[in-house]
Short mmCIF file of C-alpha atoms and ligand atoms in Angstrom, two decimals:
data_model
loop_
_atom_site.label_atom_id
_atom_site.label_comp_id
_atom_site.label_asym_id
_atom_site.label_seq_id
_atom_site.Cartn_x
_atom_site.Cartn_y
_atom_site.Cartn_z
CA UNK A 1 29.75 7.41 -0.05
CA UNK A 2 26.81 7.66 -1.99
CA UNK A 3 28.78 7.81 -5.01
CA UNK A 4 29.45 5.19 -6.94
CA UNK A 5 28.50 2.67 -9.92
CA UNK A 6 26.16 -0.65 -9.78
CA UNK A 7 28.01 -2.79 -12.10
CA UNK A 8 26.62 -6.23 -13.56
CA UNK A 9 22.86 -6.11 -12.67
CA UNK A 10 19.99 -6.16 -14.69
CA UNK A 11 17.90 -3.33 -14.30
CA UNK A 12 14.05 -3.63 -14.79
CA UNK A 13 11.95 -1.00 -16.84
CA UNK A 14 8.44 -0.16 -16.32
CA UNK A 15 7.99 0.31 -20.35
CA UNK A 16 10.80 -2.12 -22.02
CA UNK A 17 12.20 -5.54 -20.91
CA UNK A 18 14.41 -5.54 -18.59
CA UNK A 19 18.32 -4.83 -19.85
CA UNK A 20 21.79 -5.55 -18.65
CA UNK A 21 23.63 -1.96 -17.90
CA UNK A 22 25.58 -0.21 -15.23
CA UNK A 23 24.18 2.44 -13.45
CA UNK A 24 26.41 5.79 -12.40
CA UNK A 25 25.23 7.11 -8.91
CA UNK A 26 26.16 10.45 -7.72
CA UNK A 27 25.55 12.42 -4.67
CA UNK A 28 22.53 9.88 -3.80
CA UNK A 29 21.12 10.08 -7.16
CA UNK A 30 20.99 8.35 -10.43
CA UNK A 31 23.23 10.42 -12.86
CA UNK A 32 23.33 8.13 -15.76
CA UNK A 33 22.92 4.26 -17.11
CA UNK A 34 25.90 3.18 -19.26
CA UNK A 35 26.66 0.12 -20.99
CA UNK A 36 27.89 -2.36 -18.69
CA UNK A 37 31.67 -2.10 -18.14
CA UNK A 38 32.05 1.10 -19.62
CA UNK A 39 34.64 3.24 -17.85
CA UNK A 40 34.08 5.12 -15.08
CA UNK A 41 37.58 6.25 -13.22
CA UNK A 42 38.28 6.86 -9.60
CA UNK A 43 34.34 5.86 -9.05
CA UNK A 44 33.92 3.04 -6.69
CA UNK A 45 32.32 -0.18 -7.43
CA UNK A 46 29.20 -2.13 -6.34
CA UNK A 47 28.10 -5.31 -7.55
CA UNK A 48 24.64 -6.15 -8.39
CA UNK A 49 26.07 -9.08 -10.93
CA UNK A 50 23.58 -12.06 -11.02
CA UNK A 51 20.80 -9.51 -9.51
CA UNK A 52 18.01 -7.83 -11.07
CA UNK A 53 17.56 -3.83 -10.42
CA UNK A 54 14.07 -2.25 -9.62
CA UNK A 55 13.86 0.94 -8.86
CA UNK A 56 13.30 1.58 -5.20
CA UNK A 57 9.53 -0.69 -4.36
CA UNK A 58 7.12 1.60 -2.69
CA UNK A 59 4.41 0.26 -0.35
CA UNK A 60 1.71 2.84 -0.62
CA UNK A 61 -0.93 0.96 2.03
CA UNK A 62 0.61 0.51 5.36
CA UNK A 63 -0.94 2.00 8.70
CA UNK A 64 0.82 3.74 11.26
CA UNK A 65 -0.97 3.45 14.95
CA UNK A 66 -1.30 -0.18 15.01
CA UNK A 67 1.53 -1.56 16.67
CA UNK A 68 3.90 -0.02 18.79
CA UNK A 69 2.86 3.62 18.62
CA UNK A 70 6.54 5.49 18.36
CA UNK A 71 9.13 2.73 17.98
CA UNK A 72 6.78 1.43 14.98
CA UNK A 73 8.35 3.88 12.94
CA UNK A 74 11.58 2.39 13.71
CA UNK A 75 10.24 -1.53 13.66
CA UNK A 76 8.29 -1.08 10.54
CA UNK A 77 10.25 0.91 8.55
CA UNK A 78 13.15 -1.41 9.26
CA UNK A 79 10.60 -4.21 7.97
CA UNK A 80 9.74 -2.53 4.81
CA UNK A 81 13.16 -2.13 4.01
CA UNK A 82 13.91 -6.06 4.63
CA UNK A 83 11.20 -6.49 2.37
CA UNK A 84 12.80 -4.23 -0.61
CA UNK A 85 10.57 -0.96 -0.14
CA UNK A 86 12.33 2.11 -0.20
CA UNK A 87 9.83 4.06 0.66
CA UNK A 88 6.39 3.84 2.76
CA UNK A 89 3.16 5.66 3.16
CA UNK A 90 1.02 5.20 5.96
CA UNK A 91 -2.21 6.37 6.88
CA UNK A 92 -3.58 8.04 10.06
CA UNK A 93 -7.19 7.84 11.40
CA UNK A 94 -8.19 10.78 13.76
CA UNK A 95 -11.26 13.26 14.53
CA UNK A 96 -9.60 15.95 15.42
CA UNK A 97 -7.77 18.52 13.22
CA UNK A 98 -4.42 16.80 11.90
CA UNK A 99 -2.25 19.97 12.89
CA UNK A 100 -1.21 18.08 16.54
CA UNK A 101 -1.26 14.82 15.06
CA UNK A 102 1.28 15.52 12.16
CA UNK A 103 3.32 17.43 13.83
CA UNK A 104 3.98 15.02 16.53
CA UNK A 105 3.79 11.91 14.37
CA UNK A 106 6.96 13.72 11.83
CA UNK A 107 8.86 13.96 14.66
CA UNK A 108 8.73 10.28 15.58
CA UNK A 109 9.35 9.03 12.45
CA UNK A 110 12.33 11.63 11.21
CA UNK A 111 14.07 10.18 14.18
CA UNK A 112 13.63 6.60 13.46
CA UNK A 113 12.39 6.02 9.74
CA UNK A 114 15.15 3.78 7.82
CA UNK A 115 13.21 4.84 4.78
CA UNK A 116 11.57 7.62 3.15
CA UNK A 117 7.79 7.81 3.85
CA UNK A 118 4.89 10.14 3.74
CA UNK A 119 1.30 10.15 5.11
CA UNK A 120 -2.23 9.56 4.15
CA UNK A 121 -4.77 11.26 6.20
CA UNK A 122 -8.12 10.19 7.04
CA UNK A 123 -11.09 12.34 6.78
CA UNK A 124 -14.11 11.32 9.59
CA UNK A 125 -15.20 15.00 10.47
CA UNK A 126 -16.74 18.27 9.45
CA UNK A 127 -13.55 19.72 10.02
CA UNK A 128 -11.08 17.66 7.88
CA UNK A 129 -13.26 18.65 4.97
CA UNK A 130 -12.80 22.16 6.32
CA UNK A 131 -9.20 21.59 6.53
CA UNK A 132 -8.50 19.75 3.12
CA UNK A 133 -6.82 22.26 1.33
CA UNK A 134 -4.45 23.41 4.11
CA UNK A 135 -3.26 19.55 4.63
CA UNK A 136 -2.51 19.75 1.34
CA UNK A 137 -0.54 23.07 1.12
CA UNK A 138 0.32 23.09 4.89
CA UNK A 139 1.88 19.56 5.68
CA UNK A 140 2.33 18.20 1.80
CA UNK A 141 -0.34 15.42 2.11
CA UNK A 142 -2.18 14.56 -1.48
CA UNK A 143 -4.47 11.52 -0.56
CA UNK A 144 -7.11 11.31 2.09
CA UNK A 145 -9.02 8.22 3.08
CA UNK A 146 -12.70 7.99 3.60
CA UNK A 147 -14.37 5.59 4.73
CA UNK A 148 -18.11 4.34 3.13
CA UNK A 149 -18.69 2.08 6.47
CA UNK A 150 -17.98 4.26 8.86
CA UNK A 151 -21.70 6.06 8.67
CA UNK A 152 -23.66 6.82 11.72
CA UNK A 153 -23.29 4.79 14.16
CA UNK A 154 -20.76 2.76 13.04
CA UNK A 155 -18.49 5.76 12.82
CA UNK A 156 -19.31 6.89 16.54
CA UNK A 157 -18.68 3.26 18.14
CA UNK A 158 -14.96 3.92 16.89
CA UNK A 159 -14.99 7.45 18.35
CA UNK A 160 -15.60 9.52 15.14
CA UNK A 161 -18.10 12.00 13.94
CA UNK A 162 -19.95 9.14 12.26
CA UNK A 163 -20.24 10.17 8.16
CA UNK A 164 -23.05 9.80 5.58
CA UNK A 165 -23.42 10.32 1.66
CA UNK A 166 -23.73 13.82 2.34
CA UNK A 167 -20.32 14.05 4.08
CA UNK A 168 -19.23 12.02 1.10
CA UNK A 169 -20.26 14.51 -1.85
CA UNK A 170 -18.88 17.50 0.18
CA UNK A 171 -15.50 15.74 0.91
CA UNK A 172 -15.15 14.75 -3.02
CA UNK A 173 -16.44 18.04 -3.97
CA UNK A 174 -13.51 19.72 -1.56
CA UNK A 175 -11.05 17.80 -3.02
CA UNK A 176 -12.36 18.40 -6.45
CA UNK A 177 -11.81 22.17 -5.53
CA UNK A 178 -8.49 21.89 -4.09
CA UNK A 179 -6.54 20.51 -6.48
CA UNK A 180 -8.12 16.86 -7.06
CA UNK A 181 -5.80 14.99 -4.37
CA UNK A 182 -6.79 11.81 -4.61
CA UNK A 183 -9.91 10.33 -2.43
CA UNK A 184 -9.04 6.59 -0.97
CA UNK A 185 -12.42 5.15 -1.21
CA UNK A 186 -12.86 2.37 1.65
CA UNK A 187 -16.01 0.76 -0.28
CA UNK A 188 -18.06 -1.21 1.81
CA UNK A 189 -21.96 -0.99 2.57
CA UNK A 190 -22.29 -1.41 5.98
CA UNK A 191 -25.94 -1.50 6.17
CA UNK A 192 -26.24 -4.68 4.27
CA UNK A 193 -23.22 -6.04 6.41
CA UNK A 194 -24.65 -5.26 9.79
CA UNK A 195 -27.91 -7.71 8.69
CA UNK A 196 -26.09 -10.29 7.46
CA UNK A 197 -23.21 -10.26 10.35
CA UNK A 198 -26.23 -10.71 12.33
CA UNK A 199 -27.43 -13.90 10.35
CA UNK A 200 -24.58 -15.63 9.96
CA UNK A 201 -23.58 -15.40 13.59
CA UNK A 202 -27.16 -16.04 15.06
CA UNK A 203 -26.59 -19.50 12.16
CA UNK A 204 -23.23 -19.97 15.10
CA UNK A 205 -21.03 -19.30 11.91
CA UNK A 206 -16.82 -18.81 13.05
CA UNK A 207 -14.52 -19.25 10.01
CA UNK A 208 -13.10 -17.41 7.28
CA UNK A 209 -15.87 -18.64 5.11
CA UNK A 210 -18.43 -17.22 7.43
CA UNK A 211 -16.63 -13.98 7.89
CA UNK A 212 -16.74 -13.74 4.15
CA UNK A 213 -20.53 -14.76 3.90
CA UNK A 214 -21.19 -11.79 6.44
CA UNK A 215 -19.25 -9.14 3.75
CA UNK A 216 -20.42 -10.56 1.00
CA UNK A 217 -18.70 -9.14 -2.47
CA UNK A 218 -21.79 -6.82 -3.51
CA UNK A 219 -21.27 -5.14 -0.63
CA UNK A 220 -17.91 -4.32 -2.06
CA UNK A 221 -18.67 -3.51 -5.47
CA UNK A 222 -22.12 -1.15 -4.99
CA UNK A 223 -20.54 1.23 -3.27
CA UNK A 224 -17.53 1.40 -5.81
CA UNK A 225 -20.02 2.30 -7.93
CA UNK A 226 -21.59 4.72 -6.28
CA UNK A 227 -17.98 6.20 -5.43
CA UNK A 228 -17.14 6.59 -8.93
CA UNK A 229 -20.56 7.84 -10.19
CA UNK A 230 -20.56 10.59 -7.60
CA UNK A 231 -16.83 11.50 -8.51
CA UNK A 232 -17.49 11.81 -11.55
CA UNK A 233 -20.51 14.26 -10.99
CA UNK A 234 -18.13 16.17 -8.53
CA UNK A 235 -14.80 16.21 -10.53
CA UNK A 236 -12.85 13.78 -7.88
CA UNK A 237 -10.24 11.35 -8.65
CA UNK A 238 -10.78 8.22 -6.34
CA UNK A 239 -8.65 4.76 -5.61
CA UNK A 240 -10.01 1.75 -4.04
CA UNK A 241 -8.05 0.10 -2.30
CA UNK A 242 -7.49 -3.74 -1.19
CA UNK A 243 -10.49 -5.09 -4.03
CA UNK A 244 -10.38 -8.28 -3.52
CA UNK A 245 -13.19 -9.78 -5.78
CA UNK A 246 -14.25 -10.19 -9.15
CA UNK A 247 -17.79 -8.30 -8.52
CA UNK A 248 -15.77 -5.31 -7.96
CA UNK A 249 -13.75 -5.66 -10.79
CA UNK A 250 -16.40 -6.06 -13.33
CA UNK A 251 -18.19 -2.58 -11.94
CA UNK A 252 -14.73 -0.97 -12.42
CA UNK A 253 -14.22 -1.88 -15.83
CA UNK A 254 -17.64 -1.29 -17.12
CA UNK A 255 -17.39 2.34 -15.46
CA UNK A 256 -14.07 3.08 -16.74
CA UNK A 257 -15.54 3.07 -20.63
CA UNK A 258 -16.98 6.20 -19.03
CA UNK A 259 -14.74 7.89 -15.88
CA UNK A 260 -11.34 6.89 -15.99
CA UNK A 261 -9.94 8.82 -13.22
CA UNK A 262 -9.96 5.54 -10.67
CA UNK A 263 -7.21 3.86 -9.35
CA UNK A 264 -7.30 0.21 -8.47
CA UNK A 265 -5.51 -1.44 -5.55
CA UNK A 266 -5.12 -4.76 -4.31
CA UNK A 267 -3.22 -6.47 -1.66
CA UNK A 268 -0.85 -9.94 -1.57
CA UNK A 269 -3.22 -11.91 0.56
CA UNK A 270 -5.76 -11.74 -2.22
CA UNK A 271 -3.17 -13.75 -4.35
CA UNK A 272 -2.52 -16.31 -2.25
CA UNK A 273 -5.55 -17.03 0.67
CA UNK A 274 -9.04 -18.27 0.10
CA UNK A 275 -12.34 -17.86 2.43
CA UNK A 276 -11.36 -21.79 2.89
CA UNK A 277 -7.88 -20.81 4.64
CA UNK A 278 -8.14 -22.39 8.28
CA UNK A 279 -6.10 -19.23 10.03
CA UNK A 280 -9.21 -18.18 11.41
CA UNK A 281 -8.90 -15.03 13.25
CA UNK A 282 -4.97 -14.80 12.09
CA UNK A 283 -6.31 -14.72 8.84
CA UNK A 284 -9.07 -11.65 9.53
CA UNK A 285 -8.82 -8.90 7.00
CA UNK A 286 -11.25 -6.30 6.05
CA UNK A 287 -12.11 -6.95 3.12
CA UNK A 288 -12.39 -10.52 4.04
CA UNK A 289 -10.44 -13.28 1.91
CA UNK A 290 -12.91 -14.53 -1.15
CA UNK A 291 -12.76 -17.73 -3.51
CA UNK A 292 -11.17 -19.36 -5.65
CA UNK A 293 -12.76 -17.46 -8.40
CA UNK A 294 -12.22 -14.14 -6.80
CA UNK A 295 -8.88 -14.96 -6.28
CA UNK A 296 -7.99 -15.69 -10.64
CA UNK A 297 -10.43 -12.62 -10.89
CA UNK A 298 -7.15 -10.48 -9.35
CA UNK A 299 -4.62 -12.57 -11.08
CA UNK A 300 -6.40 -11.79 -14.43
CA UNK A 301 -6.71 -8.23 -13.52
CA UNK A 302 -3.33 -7.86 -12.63
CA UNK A 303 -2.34 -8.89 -16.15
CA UNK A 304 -4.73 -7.07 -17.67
CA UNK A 305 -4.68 -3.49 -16.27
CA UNK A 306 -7.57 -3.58 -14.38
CA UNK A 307 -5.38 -3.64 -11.05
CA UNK A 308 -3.16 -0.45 -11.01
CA UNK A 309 -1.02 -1.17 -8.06
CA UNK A 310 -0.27 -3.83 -5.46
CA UNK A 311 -0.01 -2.66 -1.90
CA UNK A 312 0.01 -4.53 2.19
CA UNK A 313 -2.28 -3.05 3.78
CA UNK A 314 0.18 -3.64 7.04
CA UNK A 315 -0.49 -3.71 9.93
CA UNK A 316 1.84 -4.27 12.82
CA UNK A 317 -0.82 -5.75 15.19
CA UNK A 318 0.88 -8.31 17.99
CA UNK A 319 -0.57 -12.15 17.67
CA UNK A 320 -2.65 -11.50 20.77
CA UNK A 321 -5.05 -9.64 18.93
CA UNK A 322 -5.10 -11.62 16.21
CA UNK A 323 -5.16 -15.52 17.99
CA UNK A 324 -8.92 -15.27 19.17
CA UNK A 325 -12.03 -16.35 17.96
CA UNK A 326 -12.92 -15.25 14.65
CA UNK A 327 -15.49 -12.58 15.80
CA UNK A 328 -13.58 -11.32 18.33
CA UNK A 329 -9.94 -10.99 16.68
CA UNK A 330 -8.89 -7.85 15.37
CA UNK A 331 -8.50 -7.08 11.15
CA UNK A 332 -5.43 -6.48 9.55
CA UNK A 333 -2.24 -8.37 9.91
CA UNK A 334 1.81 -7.64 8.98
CA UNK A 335 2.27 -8.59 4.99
CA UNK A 336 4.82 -5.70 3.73
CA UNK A 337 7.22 -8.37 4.45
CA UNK A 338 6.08 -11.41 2.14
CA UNK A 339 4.75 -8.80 -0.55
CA UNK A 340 7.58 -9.09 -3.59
CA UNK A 341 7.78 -12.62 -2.68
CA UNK A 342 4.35 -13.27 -3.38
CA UNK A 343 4.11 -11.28 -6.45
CA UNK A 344 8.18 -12.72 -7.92
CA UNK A 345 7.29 -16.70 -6.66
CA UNK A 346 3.28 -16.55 -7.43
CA UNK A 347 3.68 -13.99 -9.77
CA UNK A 348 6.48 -14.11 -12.28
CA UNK A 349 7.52 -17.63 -11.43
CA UNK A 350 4.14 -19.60 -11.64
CA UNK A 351 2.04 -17.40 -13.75
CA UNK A 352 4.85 -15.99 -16.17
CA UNK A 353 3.99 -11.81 -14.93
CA UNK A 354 6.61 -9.91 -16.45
CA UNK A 355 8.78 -8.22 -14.13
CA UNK A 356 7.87 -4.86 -16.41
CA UNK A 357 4.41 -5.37 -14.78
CA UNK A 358 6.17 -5.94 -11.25
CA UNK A 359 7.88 -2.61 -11.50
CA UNK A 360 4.78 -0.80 -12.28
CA UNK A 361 2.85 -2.43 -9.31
CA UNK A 362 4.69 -2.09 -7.07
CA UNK A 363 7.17 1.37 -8.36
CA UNK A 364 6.49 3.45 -11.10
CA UNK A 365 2.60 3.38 -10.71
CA UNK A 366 2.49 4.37 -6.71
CA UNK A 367 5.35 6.83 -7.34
CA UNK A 368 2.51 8.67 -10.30
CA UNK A 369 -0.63 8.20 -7.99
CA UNK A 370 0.26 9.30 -5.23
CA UNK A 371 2.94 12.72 -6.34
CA UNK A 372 6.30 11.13 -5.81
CA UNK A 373 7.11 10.67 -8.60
CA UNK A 374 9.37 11.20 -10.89
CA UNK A 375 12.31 10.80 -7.63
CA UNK A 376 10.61 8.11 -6.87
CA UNK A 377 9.78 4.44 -8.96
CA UNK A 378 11.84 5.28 -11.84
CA UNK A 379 15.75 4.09 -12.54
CA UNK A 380 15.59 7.57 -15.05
CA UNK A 381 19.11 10.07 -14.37
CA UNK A 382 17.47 12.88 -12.02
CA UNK A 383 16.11 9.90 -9.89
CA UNK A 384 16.46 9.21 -6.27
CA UNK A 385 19.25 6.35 -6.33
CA UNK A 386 16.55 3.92 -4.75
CA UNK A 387 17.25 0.17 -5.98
CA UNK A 388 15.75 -2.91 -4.84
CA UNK A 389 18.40 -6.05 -5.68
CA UNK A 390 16.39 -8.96 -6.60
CA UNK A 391 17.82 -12.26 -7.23
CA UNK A 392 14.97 -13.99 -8.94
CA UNK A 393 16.27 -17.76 -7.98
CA UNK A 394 16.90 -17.56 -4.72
CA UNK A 395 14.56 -20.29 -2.83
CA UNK A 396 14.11 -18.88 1.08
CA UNK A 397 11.64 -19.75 3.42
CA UNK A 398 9.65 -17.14 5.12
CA UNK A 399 9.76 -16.95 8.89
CA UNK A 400 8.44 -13.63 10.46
CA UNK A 401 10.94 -14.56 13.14
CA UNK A 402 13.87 -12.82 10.45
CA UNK A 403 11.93 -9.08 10.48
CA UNK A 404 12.10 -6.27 12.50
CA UNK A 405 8.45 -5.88 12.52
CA UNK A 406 6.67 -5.48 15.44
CA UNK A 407 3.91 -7.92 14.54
CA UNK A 408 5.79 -11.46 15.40
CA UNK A 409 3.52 -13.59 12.86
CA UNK A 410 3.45 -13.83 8.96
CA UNK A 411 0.18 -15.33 7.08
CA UNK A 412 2.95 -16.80 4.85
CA UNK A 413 5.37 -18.28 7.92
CA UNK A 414 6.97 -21.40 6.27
CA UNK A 415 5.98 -20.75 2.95
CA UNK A 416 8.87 -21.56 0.85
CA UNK A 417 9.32 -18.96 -1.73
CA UNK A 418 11.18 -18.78 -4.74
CA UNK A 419 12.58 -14.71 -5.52
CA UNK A 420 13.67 -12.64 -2.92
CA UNK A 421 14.76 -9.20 -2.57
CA UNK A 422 18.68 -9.02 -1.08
CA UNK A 423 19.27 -5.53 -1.10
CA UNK A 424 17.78 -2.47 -0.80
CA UNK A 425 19.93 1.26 -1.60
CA UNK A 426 17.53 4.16 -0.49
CA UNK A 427 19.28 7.47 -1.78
CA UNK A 428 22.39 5.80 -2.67
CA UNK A 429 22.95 4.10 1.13
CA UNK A 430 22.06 0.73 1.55
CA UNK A 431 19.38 -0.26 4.26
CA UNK A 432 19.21 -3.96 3.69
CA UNK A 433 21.84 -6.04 3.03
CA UNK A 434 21.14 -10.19 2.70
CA UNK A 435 18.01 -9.50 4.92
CA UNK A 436 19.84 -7.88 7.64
CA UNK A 437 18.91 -4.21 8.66
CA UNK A 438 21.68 -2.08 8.03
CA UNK A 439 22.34 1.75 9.61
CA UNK A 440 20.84 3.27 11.67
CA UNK A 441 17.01 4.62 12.02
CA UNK A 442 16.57 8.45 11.41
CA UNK A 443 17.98 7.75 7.05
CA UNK A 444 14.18 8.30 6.52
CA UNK A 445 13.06 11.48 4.77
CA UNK A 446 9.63 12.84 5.16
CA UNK A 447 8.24 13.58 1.31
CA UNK A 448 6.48 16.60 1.44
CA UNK A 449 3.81 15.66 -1.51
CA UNK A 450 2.27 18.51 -4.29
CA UNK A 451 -0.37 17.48 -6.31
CA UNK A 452 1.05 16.40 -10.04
CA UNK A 453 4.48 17.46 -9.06
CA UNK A 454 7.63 16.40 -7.89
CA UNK A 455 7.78 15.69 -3.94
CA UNK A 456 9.98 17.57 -1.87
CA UNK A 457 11.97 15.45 0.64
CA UNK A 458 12.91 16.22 3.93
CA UNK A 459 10.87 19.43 3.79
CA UNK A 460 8.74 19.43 7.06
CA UNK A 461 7.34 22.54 7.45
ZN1 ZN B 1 -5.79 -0.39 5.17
#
């Protein structure tokens, strides 16, 4: 069953344009590419004619412990593969030692995950620095998240220890001695925040704009800087994720001429909303949505390597949250879903991105960063058989309504776009089929992660 050979698509390359060729699929894996229509006897067919062939898209940004604790794993994995990802990772927040946690959270998702997926762990307290070596040896986890506004009391309101810039430079110097998994750098500085939250809301302030004006970018980009100069002192790799303006961008690329182990993320919404959206509270992310310049900022560092990877950020938070006033609705939204959309109709249709750079943003670069690579993001023999089936003409309009997610909104409901995914094959067996789910839950494979090597799936212990 999971042999067989994709005949007539056009498969896309992280490193070359994209070329016409069959590719030979054995035992769930990729075994070789061949010209197309070369022989292959007894082997059964699949067509991919008219389509274009990415390797397997991996969201690396979604978070698990949003939505519908349990069934999420089944709702949102199901979602990601309607979307064309093959494979998620999610992160965890907790202040207690992850031991519990992962255990019980593995055995949810091996029983309903319809693709593969691994986990990000958050670090709030003394003892997940403690800990940081064993997550990585014990329960194959090579990224941790820390958050910059979570200090003091900002940290305890939300249950945690409640961090500082000391707990920083021990948890990069930890991972520094560990191995150098890689640090997820949540930049913001709350202290400035707090003030001007204050201001703008005493000023009666309640729209996207004014949500923006009480994050403003700097308080974004100082502490990016003060990530990276500290990891470089300390010998830590770290990633930002979701930038979303040009202030951050410019601190990134005048540190790089000196530390170049950062990784830049940043999400769809950043590509397509403005601080002048109307959503409101629908439309509430942290990092906030910026201008119009902030917005060509991305789009300029997306072409020009400045952005490393695009990833959601979702999560699978229900409308009621979201549908409030703007100070009282919750952050985050659903946006796995719309994500290869954005980048294929705002992307490669309007703005002429190659679909080379597609496959690195959203494939081959993940699959590196974060040690899944090479089974993962790659359409090399020895590869997972992982293909997302694009058809780069087809017009759809987006309606949340189609997904299995658990979130029943979409920031992009009704927005006609142009390049959608219509397949996805994880391991040879195909999840998604026209946008319908297909199989069953528990397909899924945990990837057990090692730092700079190849993952080892469906190892759990
Ligand atoms: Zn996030």
């Amino acid at each position: 069953m999971t042999d067989f050979i994709l005949r007539g698509g056009t498969l896309v390359f992280p490193d070359k344009p994209p070329e016409k060729k069959d590719v030979l699929v054995k035992g769930g894996k990729i075994d070789s590419l061949l010209a197309q229509g070369a022989a292959a006897p007894g082997v059964p067919e699949q067509s991919a004619a008219g389509l274009h062939v990415f390797p397997g898209l991996i969201d690396c940004h979604v978070h698990f412990g949003m939505g519908e604790k349990i069934t999420e794993y089944s709702t949102e994995t199901a979602n990601a593969a309607q979307g064309g990802f093959t494979t998620v990772l999610g992160y965890f927040l907790n202040n207690e030692a992850y031991g519990d946690v992962f255990r019980r959270e593995l055995e949810h998702a091996v029983a309903r995950a319809h693709v593969d997926f691994g986990f990000h762990f958050s670090t709030a307290s003394e003892l997940h620095i403690k800990e940081l070596g064993e997550y990585v040896k014990e329960y194959g986890v090579t990224s941790f998240k820390y958050f910059m506004n979570f200090k003091g009391e900002e940290g305890r309101y939300l249950g945690l220890d409640g961090t500082d810039d000391g707990y920083f430079y021990d948890l990069l110097k930890e991972s520094a001695r560990v191995g150098r998994p890689i640090v997820v750098c949540h930049t913001e500085n709350i202290e400035i925040v707090n003030r001007e939250r204050r201001k703008v809301q005493s000023a009666g302030g309640t729209t996207l704009k004014d949500w923006s004006a009480s994050k403003p970018a700097i308080t974004e980009s100082e502490p990016a800087l003060r990530a990276m100069y500290l990891a470089e002192e300390l010998g830590a790799r770290v990633y930002f994720p979701h930038i979303s303006s040009r202030k951050a961008l410019d601190v990134i690329r005048f540190w790089r001429q000196r530390f170049k182990d950062v990784i830049v993320e940043t999400c769809p919404h950043y590509l397509t909303h403005t601080e002048d959206s109307e959503l409101g509270g629908m439309g509430k992310a942290n990092p906030p949505f910026r201008t119009k310049d902030d917005l060509e900022a991305i789009w300029e560092a997306i072409f020009d390597g400045t952005v490393d990877l695009v990833a959601s950020d979702h999560n699978a938070r229900k409308k009621v949250n979201k549908d409030k006033p703007l100070w009282l609705a919750s952050q985050g939204f659903p946006a796995t879903a719309s994500m290869l959309p954005v980048m294929l109709s705002e992307g490669y249709h309007k703005r002429k991105l190659p679909l080379q750079r597609i496959c690195q943003l959203l494939a081959t670069v993940p699959a590196k960063v974060f040690d899944i690579a090479p089974l993962k993001g790659s359409l090399a023999p020895g590869a997972d058989a992982d293909f997302t089936l694009v058809d780069l003409d087809k017009e759809r309009v987006l309606h949340a309504a189609d997904f299995a997610s658990y979130a029943e909104y979409n920031l992009h409901e009704g927005w006609n776009f142009k390049g959608w995914p219509v397949r996805s094959i994880s391991r040879g067996v195909t999840v998604m089929d026209e946008h319908k789910v297909v199989g069953e839950g528990g397909h899924g494979k945990y990837l057990w992660r090692r730092i700079g090597q190849p993952p080892i799936p469906g190892k759990t212990r």
